[in-house]
XYZ file of C-alpha atoms in Angstrom:
687
model
C -145.880 127.925 -43.951
C -149.519 128.514 -43.102
C -150.242 130.695 -40.111
C -152.569 129.162 -37.525
C -154.591 131.422 -35.237
C -157.353 130.321 -32.878
C -160.389 132.571 -32.508
C -162.836 131.013 -30.089
C -165.944 131.946 -28.232
C -168.441 132.865 -30.962
C -171.621 130.842 -30.714
C -173.992 130.847 -33.664
C -177.572 129.724 -33.774
C -177.925 126.447 -35.632
C -180.700 127.630 -37.927
C -179.312 130.263 -40.278
C -181.029 132.191 -43.016
C -179.842 134.942 -45.283
C -180.644 138.354 -43.859
C -183.247 140.172 -45.895
C -183.394 143.881 -46.464
C -186.678 145.757 -46.778
C -188.341 144.878 -50.099
C -188.489 147.444 -52.870
C -192.289 147.147 -52.839
C -193.905 148.992 -49.919
C -197.306 148.597 -48.302
C -198.315 151.813 -50.050
C -197.419 150.260 -53.409
C -199.447 147.160 -52.561
C -202.493 149.193 -51.576
C -202.266 151.263 -54.731
C -202.022 148.138 -56.884
C -204.992 146.524 -55.134
C -207.088 149.643 -55.703
C -206.228 149.688 -59.408
C -207.035 145.987 -59.772
C -210.420 146.536 -58.140
C -211.252 149.017 -60.915
C -210.134 146.814 -63.811
C -212.444 144.837 -66.044
C -211.818 141.134 -66.612
C -210.544 141.807 -70.136
C -208.145 144.472 -68.856
C -206.737 142.050 -66.299
C -206.203 139.390 -68.935
C -204.555 141.889 -71.257
C -202.193 143.097 -68.514
C -200.548 139.703 -67.892
C -198.896 139.206 -71.288
C -196.687 141.091 -73.705
C -198.199 143.169 -76.468
C -197.276 145.136 -79.588
C -193.769 144.008 -80.585
C -193.297 141.387 -77.877
C -191.289 143.790 -75.701
C -194.172 146.020 -74.562
C -196.932 145.600 -72.002
C -200.591 146.514 -72.273
C -201.614 150.054 -71.348
C -204.837 151.015 -69.559
C -205.005 154.791 -70.120
C -208.262 155.308 -68.202
C -206.507 154.103 -65.024
C -203.195 155.813 -65.709
C -201.377 152.525 -66.392
C -198.795 153.048 -69.154
C -197.346 150.615 -71.639
C -193.978 149.498 -70.276
C -191.080 148.848 -72.620
C -188.578 146.033 -72.103
C -185.289 145.396 -73.894
C -182.404 142.961 -74.028
C -179.978 142.561 -72.510
C -177.222 142.001 -69.988
C -174.438 143.792 -71.957
C -176.350 146.813 -73.203
C -179.604 147.914 -74.827
C -179.925 145.621 -77.841
C -183.369 146.350 -79.242
C -186.217 148.848 -79.298
C -189.690 148.151 -80.694
C -188.547 144.776 -81.988
C -185.593 146.159 -83.940
C -181.876 146.075 -83.162
C -180.390 149.447 -82.289
C -176.990 150.942 -81.552
C -176.070 151.447 -77.920
C -173.112 151.422 -75.542
C -171.628 147.928 -75.807
C -170.372 146.753 -72.413
C -168.257 143.674 -71.712
C -170.076 140.380 -71.331
C -171.135 138.882 -68.008
C -168.219 136.476 -67.636
C -165.872 139.437 -68.156
C -167.699 141.389 -65.450
C -167.356 138.448 -63.055
C -163.670 138.090 -63.953
C -163.037 141.636 -62.703
C -163.831 140.552 -59.132
C -164.538 144.280 -58.762
C -167.887 145.208 -57.267
C -167.481 148.920 -58.029
C -166.749 148.348 -61.716
C -169.773 146.066 -62.077
C -171.945 148.586 -60.243
C -170.869 151.234 -62.772
C -171.673 148.825 -65.605
C -175.195 148.316 -64.260
C -175.611 152.060 -63.811
C -174.377 152.710 -67.329
C -176.811 150.265 -68.892
C -179.568 151.777 -66.764
C -178.759 155.242 -68.093
C -178.758 153.925 -71.671
C -182.126 152.290 -71.046
C -183.635 155.586 -69.849
C -182.169 157.352 -72.870
C -184.008 154.895 -75.113
C -187.263 154.919 -73.170
C -186.831 151.446 -71.639
C -188.237 150.776 -68.176
C -187.335 147.093 -67.725
C -183.997 145.625 -68.789
C -183.835 141.875 -69.336
C -180.666 141.220 -67.363
C -178.514 140.210 -65.629
C -178.122 136.575 -66.590
C -176.702 134.596 -63.689
C -176.931 130.896 -64.451
C -174.061 128.982 -62.902
C -171.242 127.833 -65.196
C -171.313 124.028 -65.187
C -169.710 123.014 -68.486
C -167.594 124.911 -70.993
C -170.047 123.837 -73.700
C -173.004 125.989 -72.610
C -173.565 128.560 -75.342
C -174.577 131.318 -72.931
C -171.772 131.052 -70.395
C -170.508 134.361 -71.732
C -173.596 136.129 -70.358
C -173.259 134.634 -66.889
C -171.036 135.081 -63.813
C -169.083 131.852 -63.482
C -169.240 128.715 -61.377
C -169.343 130.050 -57.827
C -172.639 131.183 -56.257
C -170.943 133.673 -53.924
C -168.982 135.428 -56.681
C -172.014 135.326 -58.988
C -174.232 136.688 -56.233
C -171.931 139.583 -55.384
C -171.540 140.433 -59.069
C -175.305 140.346 -59.624
C -175.898 142.417 -56.502
C -173.586 145.184 -57.734
C -175.044 145.146 -61.256
C -178.652 145.268 -60.063
C -178.019 148.040 -57.546
C -176.283 150.134 -60.184
C -179.108 149.689 -62.680
C -182.057 150.103 -60.342
C -180.652 153.235 -58.750
C -181.220 154.799 -62.167
C -184.940 153.995 -61.889
C -184.715 151.099 -64.351
C -185.977 147.691 -63.296
C -183.513 144.795 -63.614
C -184.654 141.279 -64.503
C -182.525 138.485 -63.107
C -182.592 135.357 -65.249
C -182.993 132.453 -65.960
C -184.716 130.925 -62.935
C -183.470 128.195 -62.611
C -180.965 125.420 -63.473
C -180.504 126.558 -67.080
C -176.954 125.270 -67.578
C -177.146 124.310 -71.241
C -178.602 125.664 -74.446
C -178.926 122.404 -76.369
C -182.636 121.562 -76.679
C -183.303 124.068 -73.939
C -187.097 123.834 -74.246
C -187.086 120.075 -73.797
C -184.342 119.163 -71.311
C -185.110 118.519 -67.673
C -182.427 119.566 -65.195
C -182.613 116.889 -62.518
C -180.928 117.864 -59.268
C -181.365 117.157 -55.576
C -182.722 119.696 -53.102
C -179.411 120.466 -51.407
C -177.589 121.027 -54.684
C -180.318 123.362 -55.903
C -180.267 125.394 -52.701
C -176.496 125.588 -52.241
C -175.373 126.077 -55.844
C -178.208 127.228 -58.114
C -180.539 129.314 -55.899
C -178.176 131.591 -53.912
C -177.530 134.153 -56.660
C -181.251 134.623 -57.240
C -181.934 134.740 -53.529
C -179.307 137.414 -52.952
C -180.821 139.440 -55.800
C -184.195 139.280 -54.058
C -183.126 139.759 -50.443
C -180.159 142.084 -50.827
C -180.621 143.913 -54.132
C -184.425 144.175 -54.189
C -184.505 143.119 -57.831
C -187.725 144.146 -59.554
C -188.266 141.197 -61.879
C -187.317 137.545 -62.261
C -187.457 135.614 -65.535
C -188.069 131.874 -65.516
C -185.992 129.555 -67.667
C -186.896 127.386 -70.655
C -185.873 124.048 -69.208
C -187.792 121.680 -67.012
C -186.685 121.160 -63.407
C -187.076 117.593 -62.190
C -189.682 117.027 -64.882
C -191.712 120.249 -64.783
C -191.243 123.371 -66.923
C -189.915 126.291 -64.880
C -192.614 128.708 -66.068
C -195.321 126.300 -64.931
C -193.859 125.198 -61.606
C -195.506 126.416 -58.353
C -192.692 124.779 -56.343
C -190.159 127.038 -58.029
C -192.129 130.272 -57.910
C -194.514 130.055 -54.960
C -192.687 127.735 -52.564
C -189.253 129.218 -53.114
C -189.061 132.577 -54.891
C -192.103 134.101 -53.190
C -191.097 132.526 -49.865
C -187.888 134.591 -49.994
C -190.072 137.681 -49.829
C -190.103 138.512 -53.536
C -192.830 141.082 -54.228
C -191.965 141.932 -57.825
C -192.778 140.589 -61.279
C -192.150 137.023 -62.412
C -192.101 136.744 -66.190
C -191.616 133.831 -68.536
C -188.801 133.618 -70.992
C -190.025 134.095 -74.534
C -192.372 131.253 -75.673
C -191.674 129.039 -72.649
C -195.286 128.257 -71.670
C -197.367 125.330 -72.863
C -200.567 125.155 -70.805
C -203.082 127.849 -69.877
C -203.927 126.114 -66.600
C -200.310 125.567 -65.593
C -199.420 129.179 -66.324
C -202.377 130.477 -64.332
C -201.521 128.365 -61.272
C -197.708 128.572 -61.350
C -197.318 131.945 -59.671
C -195.777 133.538 -62.785
C -197.231 136.975 -63.624
C -196.247 137.850 -67.208
C -196.330 135.603 -70.256
C -193.863 136.873 -72.814
C -193.615 137.839 -75.593
C -197.385 137.728 -76.017
C -200.446 135.718 -75.025
C -199.663 132.239 -76.309
C -201.461 130.371 -73.525
C -202.783 133.353 -71.527
C -205.462 133.989 -74.131
C -208.771 135.541 -73.151
C -210.904 132.639 -74.354
C -208.787 130.043 -72.537
C -208.701 131.964 -69.263
C -212.433 132.738 -69.371
C -213.170 129.057 -69.945
C -211.067 128.090 -66.897
C -212.930 130.706 -64.860
C -216.388 129.658 -66.039
C -215.625 125.993 -65.302
C -214.425 126.868 -61.801
C -210.961 125.427 -62.437
C -209.414 128.737 -61.382
C -210.793 131.808 -59.635
C -210.431 135.437 -60.563
C -208.276 135.822 -57.456
C -205.384 134.061 -59.224
C -205.651 136.592 -62.037
C -205.832 139.450 -59.542
C -202.644 138.236 -57.845
C -200.723 138.495 -61.110
C -202.045 141.979 -61.798
C -201.215 143.135 -58.271
C -197.628 141.905 -58.537
C -197.212 143.743 -61.823
C -198.772 146.997 -60.675
C -197.109 147.152 -57.258
C -193.740 146.758 -58.991
C -194.701 149.526 -61.435
C -195.617 151.709 -58.484
C -192.383 150.974 -56.601
C -190.272 151.981 -59.590
C -192.290 155.109 -60.331
C -193.685 153.896 -63.646
C -197.215 154.978 -62.684
C -196.148 158.525 -61.838
C -193.261 159.447 -64.105
C -192.998 159.780 -67.850
C -191.865 156.641 -69.673
C -190.723 158.587 -72.729
C -187.134 158.388 -73.966
C -184.761 160.958 -72.466
C -181.650 161.479 -74.542
C -179.993 163.432 -71.723
C -180.212 160.457 -69.344
C -176.952 159.054 -70.682
C -173.604 160.822 -70.688
C -171.703 159.285 -73.643
C -168.282 160.099 -72.167
C -169.206 158.499 -68.839
C -170.603 155.431 -70.601
C -167.363 155.037 -72.518
C -165.375 155.303 -69.283
C -167.574 152.723 -67.583
C -167.242 150.298 -70.482
C -163.462 150.765 -70.478
C -163.116 150.093 -66.747
C -164.844 146.712 -66.933
C -162.973 145.812 -70.127
C -159.690 146.746 -68.445
C -160.173 144.656 -65.310
C -161.729 141.543 -66.842
C -158.902 139.994 -68.951
C -157.139 137.047 -67.309
C -153.475 136.348 -68.053
C -153.061 132.562 -67.995
C -149.454 132.313 -69.130
C -146.531 134.721 -69.336
C -143.396 132.693 -69.935
C -140.067 134.497 -69.595
C -141.881 137.757 -68.877
C -143.036 138.041 -72.480
C -145.549 140.639 -71.395
C -145.693 143.557 -71.185
C -144.465 144.258 -74.687
C -141.464 146.511 -75.254
C -141.911 149.788 -77.173
C -139.425 151.061 -79.717
C -139.223 151.502 -83.461
C -136.995 148.438 -83.776
C -139.398 146.181 -81.915
C -141.897 145.077 -84.555
C -145.203 143.901 -83.091
C -147.374 141.974 -85.523
C -151.124 141.766 -84.901
C -152.986 139.071 -86.788
C -155.734 136.481 -86.540
C -159.452 136.201 -87.364
C -160.541 138.306 -84.363
C -157.991 141.100 -84.790
C -160.345 143.404 -86.688
C -163.676 142.571 -85.051
C -165.428 143.333 -81.789
C -166.360 139.771 -81.002
C -169.547 139.083 -79.073
C -171.622 136.053 -78.215
C -174.908 135.588 -80.024
C -178.510 136.068 -78.939
C -179.917 138.496 -76.395
C -176.402 139.334 -75.190
C -175.370 140.744 -78.573
C -175.069 144.539 -78.776
C -174.206 146.845 -81.687
C -172.098 149.852 -80.600
C -172.744 153.294 -81.997
C -170.897 154.223 -85.177
C -167.284 155.095 -84.500
C -167.434 153.984 -80.857
C -166.041 150.456 -81.132
C -162.321 149.682 -80.882
C -161.016 146.365 -82.222
C -157.858 144.679 -80.878
C -155.839 145.793 -83.900
C -157.132 149.361 -83.711
C -156.296 149.584 -80.032
C -152.718 148.392 -80.529
C -152.165 150.522 -83.640
C -153.149 153.574 -81.569
C -150.422 153.048 -78.963
C -148.413 155.963 -80.319
C -145.285 157.027 -82.156
C -142.889 155.052 -79.977
C -144.485 151.769 -80.970
C -143.965 149.783 -84.153
C -147.249 147.919 -84.530
C -148.378 146.420 -87.831
C -151.660 144.614 -88.458
C -151.007 141.912 -91.062
C -153.599 139.344 -92.104
C -151.102 136.754 -93.384
C -147.619 137.602 -92.141
C -144.801 135.938 -94.050
C -142.254 133.687 -92.331
C -139.653 136.425 -92.730
C -141.783 138.986 -90.911
C -142.630 136.499 -88.165
C -138.977 135.654 -87.616
C -137.925 139.271 -87.117
C -140.949 140.325 -85.019
C -140.398 141.150 -81.357
C -143.911 139.838 -80.687
C -146.710 138.220 -82.668
C -150.145 138.901 -81.192
C -152.595 136.323 -82.545
C -156.253 137.221 -81.943
C -158.499 134.165 -82.011
C -161.644 132.817 -80.406
C -165.361 132.537 -80.790
C -168.039 134.988 -81.928
C -171.805 135.187 -82.349
C -171.751 132.485 -85.041
C -169.959 129.920 -82.868
C -171.061 130.766 -79.306
C -174.447 132.051 -78.307
C -178.030 131.584 -77.275
C -179.952 128.453 -78.280
C -176.819 126.440 -79.052
C -174.100 124.699 -77.125
C -170.634 125.254 -78.548
C -167.652 123.049 -79.259
C -164.790 122.726 -76.814
C -162.108 123.406 -79.398
C -161.497 126.706 -81.191
C -163.302 127.305 -84.497
C -161.916 125.585 -87.563
C -158.409 126.553 -88.635
C -157.492 128.617 -85.570
C -155.324 125.992 -83.872
C -153.410 125.535 -87.130
C -152.982 129.296 -87.445
C -151.439 129.568 -83.973
C -149.128 126.629 -84.658
C -148.011 128.205 -87.924
C -147.209 131.477 -86.158
C -145.279 129.549 -83.485
C -143.344 127.651 -86.142
C -141.605 130.840 -87.254
C -141.690 132.848 -84.015
C -140.931 131.995 -80.408
C -142.621 135.195 -79.253
C -146.292 134.416 -79.861
C -148.963 135.999 -77.643
C -152.436 134.470 -77.956
C -155.373 136.791 -77.229
C -158.631 134.852 -77.073
C -162.336 135.751 -77.084
C -164.592 133.221 -75.408
C -167.282 132.794 -72.799
C -165.407 130.074 -70.967
C -162.791 127.391 -71.166
C -161.680 125.937 -74.496
C -158.986 123.557 -75.696
C -155.539 125.159 -75.577
C -153.610 121.881 -75.563
C -152.626 121.882 -79.287
C -150.443 124.975 -78.861
C -150.183 125.788 -75.154
C -146.512 124.811 -74.938
C -145.602 126.596 -78.188
C -146.605 130.128 -77.213
C -145.180 132.547 -74.674
C -148.342 134.177 -73.366
C -152.095 133.523 -73.240
C -154.594 136.274 -72.401
C -158.336 135.624 -72.099
C -160.224 138.806 -72.970
C -163.727 137.252 -73.092
C -166.073 139.522 -75.104
C -164.803 142.892 -73.882
C -167.265 145.251 -75.562
C -166.633 148.463 -77.464
C -163.588 149.471 -75.386
C -161.928 146.063 -75.659
C -159.235 147.215 -78.068
C -158.176 150.119 -75.859
C -158.132 147.904 -72.769
C -156.047 145.303 -74.585
C -153.520 147.936 -75.637
C -153.233 149.216 -72.064
C -152.528 145.709 -70.755
C -150.138 144.501 -73.460
C -148.169 147.753 -73.365
C -147.758 147.575 -69.593
C -149.711 150.750 -68.889
C -151.881 148.615 -66.611
C -151.137 145.240 -65.065
C -153.730 142.538 -65.822
C -155.966 142.030 -62.804
C -158.719 139.677 -63.980
C -159.126 136.332 -62.231
C -160.849 133.179 -63.439
C -164.501 132.983 -62.355
C -164.503 129.266 -63.147
C -162.130 126.306 -63.022
C -160.067 125.881 -66.191
C -159.731 122.107 -66.299
C -157.498 121.863 -69.371
C -159.494 119.053 -70.984
C -163.233 118.754 -71.489
C -163.579 115.425 -69.695
C -161.443 116.447 -66.701
C -164.411 118.480 -65.540
C -166.281 116.030 -63.274
C -169.651 117.516 -64.270
C -169.049 116.658 -67.923
C -169.867 112.959 -67.475
C -173.427 113.928 -66.527
C -173.838 116.927 -68.822
C -175.131 115.255 -71.986
C -178.916 114.980 -72.259
C -180.336 111.481 -72.046
C -183.664 110.293 -73.486
C -186.460 109.559 -71.040
C -188.307 106.383 -71.915
C -191.888 105.775 -70.797
C -193.884 102.589 -71.194
C -196.964 104.709 -71.811
C -196.609 106.129 -75.376
C -199.062 108.938 -74.550
C -196.693 110.550 -72.056
C -194.288 113.236 -73.256
C -190.704 112.084 -73.675
C -188.444 114.794 -72.310
C -184.720 114.302 -72.272
C -182.918 115.026 -69.024
C -179.509 115.792 -67.591
C -178.529 114.653 -64.109
C -176.592 117.028 -61.856
C -174.596 114.065 -60.595
C -171.702 116.136 -59.290
C -174.129 117.640 -56.779
C -172.632 120.356 -54.600
C -169.132 119.470 -55.801
C -169.215 121.690 -58.871
C -166.046 123.301 -60.215
C -163.331 123.938 -57.640
C -165.529 122.365 -54.958
C -164.939 119.044 -56.699
C -161.146 119.177 -56.934
C -160.474 117.378 -53.649
C -163.735 115.422 -53.746
C -163.124 113.850 -57.146
C -159.330 113.931 -56.958
C -158.749 115.764 -60.232
C -156.403 118.745 -60.602
C -157.252 121.552 -63.030
C -154.816 123.245 -65.372
C -155.694 126.645 -63.898
C -157.666 126.894 -60.641
C -160.681 129.019 -59.850
C -159.590 132.548 -58.937
C -156.309 132.263 -60.859
C -154.757 135.053 -62.886
C -151.231 136.349 -63.435
C -150.050 139.894 -62.829
C -147.011 141.925 -63.856
C -146.130 142.026 -60.177
C -145.880 139.604 -57.228
C -147.631 139.628 -53.879
C -146.981 138.303 -50.406
C -149.694 137.535 -47.838
C -149.065 137.906 -44.081
C -150.396 138.751 -40.614
C -153.807 137.107 -40.644
C -156.315 137.370 -37.813
C -159.989 136.633 -37.197
C -161.944 138.624 -34.617
C -165.549 137.874 -33.600
C -167.755 140.634 -34.958
C -171.512 140.897 -35.197
C -172.923 137.739 -36.726
C -169.517 136.275 -37.583
C -165.874 137.261 -37.879
C -163.798 140.081 -39.276
C -160.902 138.441 -41.117
C -157.899 140.739 -41.577
C -154.571 140.270 -43.343
C -151.866 142.211 -45.146
C -150.897 141.930 -48.810
C -147.519 143.311 -49.884
C -146.517 144.126 -53.450
C -143.019 142.660 -53.696
C -142.782 142.981 -57.476
C -141.738 145.705 -59.889
C -145.089 147.173 -60.949
C -148.105 148.852 -59.395
C -150.881 146.298 -59.667
C -154.255 145.253 -58.341
C -154.558 142.072 -56.325
C -157.692 140.031 -55.728
C -157.536 138.617 -52.207
C -159.827 135.643 -51.695
C -161.196 134.132 -48.484
C -162.413 130.538 -48.344
C -164.121 128.666 -45.497
C -163.168 125.046 -44.806
C -165.134 123.090 -42.181
C -163.188 120.759 -39.872
C -164.958 117.430 -39.299
C -168.381 118.634 -40.488
C -171.476 116.604 -39.531
C -172.429 116.229 -43.218
C -170.399 115.907 -46.395
C -169.203 119.357 -47.493
C -166.712 120.787 -49.985
C -163.131 121.135 -48.733
C -163.407 124.893 -49.237
C -165.910 127.485 -50.427
C -165.390 131.113 -51.423
C -167.063 133.372 -48.871
C -165.299 136.721 -49.290
C -163.004 138.710 -51.565
C -161.711 142.187 -52.204
C -159.617 143.876 -54.891
C -157.143 146.664 -54.225
C -154.441 148.569 -56.064
C -151.101 148.111 -54.299
C -148.132 150.204 -55.387
C -144.805 148.433 -55.848
C -143.058 148.107 -52.534
C -146.275 148.987 -50.723
C -148.846 147.025 -48.765
C -152.568 147.100 -48.043
C -154.525 145.784 -45.093
C -157.648 143.822 -46.033
C -160.590 143.230 -43.713
C -163.389 140.960 -44.884
C -166.438 140.156 -42.796
C -167.711 136.599 -42.767
C -171.328 136.438 -41.610
C -173.215 133.406 -40.358
C -174.132 132.306 -43.860
C -170.437 131.844 -44.672
C -170.350 128.798 -42.375
C -173.714 127.276 -43.233
C -175.007 124.452 -45.385
C -178.537 123.604 -46.507
C -180.196 120.972 -44.341
C -182.833 119.043 -46.277
C -184.434 117.576 -43.146
C -185.376 120.996 -41.768
C -185.421 122.880 -45.094
C -183.166 125.493 -43.545
C -179.584 126.699 -43.413
C -177.452 125.275 -40.603
C -174.161 126.558 -39.210
C -172.916 123.558 -37.272
C -170.887 124.239 -34.122
C -167.239 123.313 -34.420
C -164.008 124.444 -35.987
C -163.545 126.069 -39.373
C -160.387 126.973 -41.241
C -160.341 130.392 -42.870
C -158.118 130.078 -45.944
C -156.679 133.249 -47.461
C -154.882 133.653 -50.766
C -154.940 134.456 -54.466
C -156.855 131.439 -55.843
C -158.670 128.322 -54.687
C -155.378 126.397 -54.797
C -153.051 129.100 -53.460
C -154.040 129.904 -49.865
C -150.831 130.673 -47.912
C -152.641 131.929 -44.794
C -154.864 129.888 -42.519
C -156.851 130.994 -39.474
C -158.716 128.543 -37.280
C -161.996 129.720 -35.733
C -164.515 128.018 -33.501
C -168.279 128.439 -33.645
């Protein structure tokens, strides 16, 4: 039974905005940048606003003490230096980081990548990627933080803070509405103002206002018919209006017009001057189409960000001692350990049982590889540092009988105590610049079914950046574990979970619908051709965000479709009980407190989730929205008290009439539980 508690008396102002912290750029940085710009020649200004050398470097002006700044991909580690792939600490992918629901672990991941960047002489990292998960088909879902803007925002906040505290500038990307990779240069994402502000802007806004992110990268796609890198509405009327004082850069080769680039508010054209060429800019200046002030603005943004991050004062040379290899390994392991999500565990198949007589067979196409998505998120670990699933399980120790067999015979399968089948996608089937298929790569479904034909103890371990079709074999296997792309420590983390050393604690950062077309957004996802009567006009295809604000779990009640596994779901080796909820007015909102008891047989971490549900709202709103969460280790038989603050923004919606956030007076249910569909506690509050 749900517990009802009334907490009345808090009155909120109707106009609500996110609270901004002091920007990273100070008045001193601005003055210094303005002074430098005043000393620059026209050619130096033009050179400064685009990439140079290998496409990952900026232009240096030695006479003014302005160094060449090095950038590198990407969100999961340092991928490249001077245009060439390198070896570096390989962290779990973004969707794995989000699945941890652990701010501290993600902070350590950001810090670790920042240290690696300094070790390689990189000042600006091109991550994190935070585009909202809309369809399982998007090829870059693996880089991003799931479907919910609050979870994505908190994850990005932790990552950025960890990285930038190392003196390395983070670049949040791709701004904005880049939810598919198919024809990404030529698809217009068409969405209404409220949907954009409630679903697709909040993660970027939190990065600006809370994390003080140093750089923002625009996306390839068009937004309502205009390319992101050439759109003053996106950059000037929104991003800059949030108080962003840093660098706005284009994604690589995403500009098409010199005039549009110069007037958009974007500062850097990357990877080099494709439209920001000296002749083109000088012609616009001489014709009076633009003024030198627009060029100065770009240079000031760049230089004041350089100043804020110390790039104008400190050496930009590589420092090998900036990274502690042992600490990096530990950081990579922690995220890999907390990201896997256990979807199914029939008859307590997991954890596995040790013993010489208990044969554990490890097989499958991904058993001997460290799978990773393709593109800028791909990272090559240092020699000897990567641990595959098979290697991790084979290293469990003398009391385990683990055998890695590529093609186990029926006889071996029949006598095995467990058959761990490692399947999923990799950089050839899921990655940048391509949308992927919903089903597993060719032959993998048949492989699982063949294993299940001879063994009733099959455990499927899957690499992916999102949902995929499990229907062909879901009922034939005992356990399903999503390990995403877990990085160089993935094999060790897998061994710890399957052996029972650690209980799985990852939770889904998206809704697992169970069928591609059960996702309400899917009906609008495919790009449609745009037909003009005038043959001279460009014909861009477009995708309509017809689900609006009812994306993912927000659409369950609205569209009346139940998912296979809800947002926030994940099994544990233990069980938890929620009790004793209260909500006390505090500051700009409420402190919501409750107790979680571990009533199972194992020490385990629980992710407690808090959702807000408006009662009789004045406008159409989702039935519930995630507005708080915390993760704690609870020993068996023990309990932990959680307190989560809900500020004014937790109750607000975006009002298009006033272009502001509104927290309407009235009643709100505070729903508390372990997933979007399992909320055993309910507290009623009144604004």
